[in-house]
CSV table of N, CA and C in Angstrom, one decimal:
chain,number,residue,atom,x,y,z
A,1,MET,N,107.7,105.5,100.0
A,1,MET,CA,106.8,105.0,99.0
A,1,MET,C,105.7,104.2,99.7
A,2,THR,N,106.1,103.4,100.8
A,2,THR,CA,105.1,102.6,101.5
A,2,THR,C,104.1,103.5,102.0
A,3,LEU,N,104.4,104.7,102.6
A,3,LEU,CA,103.5,105.5,103.2
A,3,LEU,C,102.5,106.1,102.2
A,4,LEU,N,102.9,106.3,101.0
A,4,LEU,CA,102.1,106.8,99.9
A,4,LEU,C,101.1,105.7,99.6
A,5,ARG,N,101.5,104.5,99.6
A,5,ARG,CA,100.6,103.4,99.2
A,5,ARG,C,99.6,103.0,100.3
A,6,ALA,N,99.9,103.6,101.5
A,6,ALA,CA,99.0,103.4,102.6
A,6,ALA,C,97.6,103.8,102.3
A,7,TYR,N,97.3,104.8,101.5
A,7,TYR,CA,96.1,105.4,101.2
A,7,TYR,C,95.6,104.9,99.8
A,8,GLY,N,96.4,103.9,99.2
A,8,GLY,CA,95.9,103.4,98.0
A,8,GLY,C,96.5,104.1,96.7
A,9,CYS,N,97.4,105.0,96.9
A,9,CYS,CA,98.1,105.5,95.9
A,9,CYS,C,98.8,104.6,94.9
A,10,PRO,N,98.6,104.7,93.6
A,10,PRO,CA,99.1,103.7,92.7
A,10,PRO,C,100.6,103.8,92.5
A,11,LEU,N,101.2,105.0,92.7
A,11,LEU,CA,102.5,105.4,92.5
A,11,LEU,C,102.9,105.6,91.1
A,12,TYR,N,102.5,104.8,90.2
A,12,TYR,CA,102.8,104.8,88.7
A,12,TYR,C,101.4,104.9,87.9
A,13,ASP,N,101.5,105.6,86.8
A,13,ASP,CA,100.2,105.6,85.9
A,13,ASP,C,100.4,104.6,85.0
A,14,LYS,N,99.4,104.4,84.1
A,14,LYS,CA,99.4,103.4,83.0
A,14,LYS,C,100.6,103.4,82.2
A,15,ASN,N,101.3,104.5,82.0
A,15,ASN,CA,102.5,104.6,81.1
A,15,ASN,C,103.8,104.5,81.9
A,16,GLY,N,103.7,104.1,83.2
A,16,GLY,CA,104.9,103.9,84.0
A,16,GLY,C,105.6,105.1,84.6
A,17,ASN,N,104.8,106.2,84.6
A,17,ASN,CA,105.4,107.4,85.1
A,17,ASN,C,104.9,107.6,86.6
A,18,PHE,N,105.8,108.1,87.5
A,18,PHE,CA,105.6,108.3,88.8
A,18,PHE,C,104.5,109.4,88.9
A,19,THR,N,103.5,109.1,89.8
A,19,THR,CA,102.4,109.9,89.9
A,19,THR,C,101.8,109.9,91.4
A,20,VAL,N,101.5,111.1,91.9
A,20,VAL,CA,101.0,111.1,93.2
A,20,VAL,C,99.8,112.1,93.3
A,21,ASN,N,99.5,112.5,91.9
A,21,ASN,CA,98.3,113.6,91.8
A,21,ASN,C,97.0,113.0,91.8
A,22,THR,N,96.8,111.9,92.5
A,22,THR,CA,95.4,111.3,92.6
A,22,THR,C,94.9,111.7,94.0
A,23,PRO,N,93.6,111.6,94.2
A,23,PRO,CA,93.1,111.8,95.6
A,23,PRO,C,93.8,111.1,96.6
A,24,GLU,N,94.1,109.9,96.3
A,24,GLU,CA,94.8,108.9,97.3
A,24,GLU,C,96.1,109.4,97.6
A,25,GLY,N,96.8,109.8,96.6
A,25,GLY,CA,98.2,110.3,96.7
A,25,GLY,C,98.3,111.6,97.5
A,26,ILE,N,97.3,112.6,97.2
A,26,ILE,CA,97.3,113.7,97.8
A,26,ILE,C,97.0,113.6,99.3
A,27,ARG,N,96.1,112.7,99.7
A,27,ARG,CA,95.7,112.3,101.1
A,27,ARG,C,97.0,111.8,101.8
A,28,ALA,N,97.7,110.9,101.2
A,28,ALA,CA,98.8,110.3,101.7
A,28,ALA,C,99.9,111.4,101.9
A,29,LEU,N,100.1,112.3,101.1
A,29,LEU,CA,101.1,113.3,101.2
A,29,LEU,C,100.6,114.3,102.5
A,30,GLU,N,99.4,114.6,102.5
A,30,GLU,CA,98.9,115.4,103.6
A,30,GLU,C,99.1,114.6,105.0
A,31,TRP,N,98.9,113.3,104.9
A,31,TRP,CA,99.1,112.5,106.2
A,31,TRP,C,100.6,112.5,106.5
A,32,ILE,N,101.5,112.4,105.7
A,32,ILE,CA,102.9,112.4,105.9
A,32,ILE,C,103.3,113.8,106.4
A,33,ARG,N,102.8,114.8,105.9
A,33,ARG,CA,103.0,116.2,106.3
A,33,ARG,C,102.6,116.4,107.8
A,34,GLU,N,101.4,115.9,108.1
A,34,GLU,CA,100.9,115.9,109.4
A,34,GLU,C,101.7,115.2,110.5
A,35,MET,N,102.2,114.0,110.1
A,35,MET,CA,103.2,113.3,110.9
A,35,MET,C,104.5,114.0,111.2
A,36,ASP,N,104.9,114.6,110.1
A,36,ASP,CA,106.2,115.5,110.2
A,36,ASP,C,106.0,116.7,111.1
A,37,GLU,N,104.8,117.3,111.0
A,37,GLU,CA,104.5,118.5,111.8
A,37,GLU,C,104.4,118.1,113.3
A,38,GLN,N,103.9,116.9,113.6
A,38,GLN,CA,103.8,116.4,114.9
A,38,GLN,C,105.1,115.8,115.4
A,39,GLU,N,106.1,115.8,114.6
A,39,GLU,CA,107.5,115.3,114.9
A,39,GLU,C,107.4,113.8,115.2
A,40,LEU,N,106.5,113.0,114.5
A,40,LEU,CA,106.4,111.7,114.6
A,40,LEU,C,107.4,110.9,113.7
A,41,ILE,N,107.9,111.7,112.7
A,41,ILE,CA,108.9,111.1,111.8
A,41,ILE,C,110.2,111.7,112.1
A,42,PRO,N,111.3,110.9,112.4
A,42,PRO,CA,112.5,111.4,112.8
A,42,PRO,C,113.1,112.2,111.6
A,43,GLN,N,114.0,113.2,112.0
A,43,GLN,CA,114.6,114.0,110.8
A,43,GLN,C,115.6,113.0,110.2
A,44,GLY,N,115.6,113.2,108.9
A,44,GLY,CA,116.5,112.3,108.1
A,44,GLY,C,116.0,111.0,108.0
A,45,ALA,N,114.7,110.7,108.2
A,45,ALA,CA,114.1,109.3,108.1
A,45,ALA,C,114.3,108.7,106.8
A,46,GLU,N,114.4,109.5,105.7
A,46,GLU,CA,114.6,108.9,104.3
A,46,GLU,C,116.0,108.2,104.2
A,47,ASN,N,116.9,108.4,105.2
A,47,ASN,CA,118.3,107.8,105.1
A,47,ASN,C,118.4,106.8,106.2
A,48,LEU,N,117.3,106.3,106.9
A,48,LEU,CA,117.3,105.3,107.9
A,48,LEU,C,117.5,103.9,107.2
A,49,GLU,N,118.2,103.1,107.9
A,49,GLU,CA,118.3,101.7,107.3
A,49,GLU,C,117.4,100.8,108.2
A,50,LEU,N,117.1,99.7,107.9
A,50,LEU,CA,116.1,98.8,108.5
A,50,LEU,C,116.5,98.6,109.9
A,51,LEU,N,117.7,98.4,110.2
A,51,LEU,CA,118.1,98.2,111.7
A,51,LEU,C,117.8,99.5,112.5
A,52,ASP,N,118.1,100.7,111.9
A,52,ASP,CA,117.7,101.9,112.6
A,52,ASP,C,116.2,101.9,112.9
A,53,CYS,N,115.4,101.7,111.9
A,53,CYS,CA,113.9,101.6,112.2
A,53,CYS,C,113.6,100.7,113.2
A,54,ILE,N,114.1,99.4,113.3
A,54,ILE,CA,113.8,98.5,114.3
A,54,ILE,C,114.3,99.0,115.7
A,55,ASN,N,115.4,99.7,115.8
A,55,ASN,CA,115.8,100.2,117.0
A,55,ASN,C,114.9,101.4,117.5
A,56,LEU,N,114.4,102.2,116.5
A,56,LEU,CA,113.5,103.3,116.9
A,56,LEU,C,112.2,102.6,117.5
A,57,PHE,N,111.8,101.5,117.0
A,57,PHE,CA,110.6,100.9,117.5
A,57,PHE,C,110.8,100.3,118.9
A,58,TYR,N,111.9,99.6,119.1
A,58,TYR,CA,112.2,99.0,120.4
A,58,TYR,C,112.5,100.0,121.4
A,59,ASN,N,113.1,101.1,121.0
A,59,ASN,CA,113.5,102.2,122.0
A,59,ASN,C,112.4,103.2,122.3
A,60,ARG,N,111.3,103.1,121.6
A,60,ARG,CA,110.3,104.0,121.6
A,60,ARG,C,110.7,105.5,121.3
């Protein structure tokens, strides 16, 4: 969700529904896909805990 917000995607519309079909949301999804294709995002990243992320950073 943080990555989606990086391009200004509001995440929710005025009715509180999850939405990414904005230009910002689409660009953010493209950016996430690009990082995934370049293998910059570890597999299973959606299941990483904070400590795992910190260790990835420190261990490069």
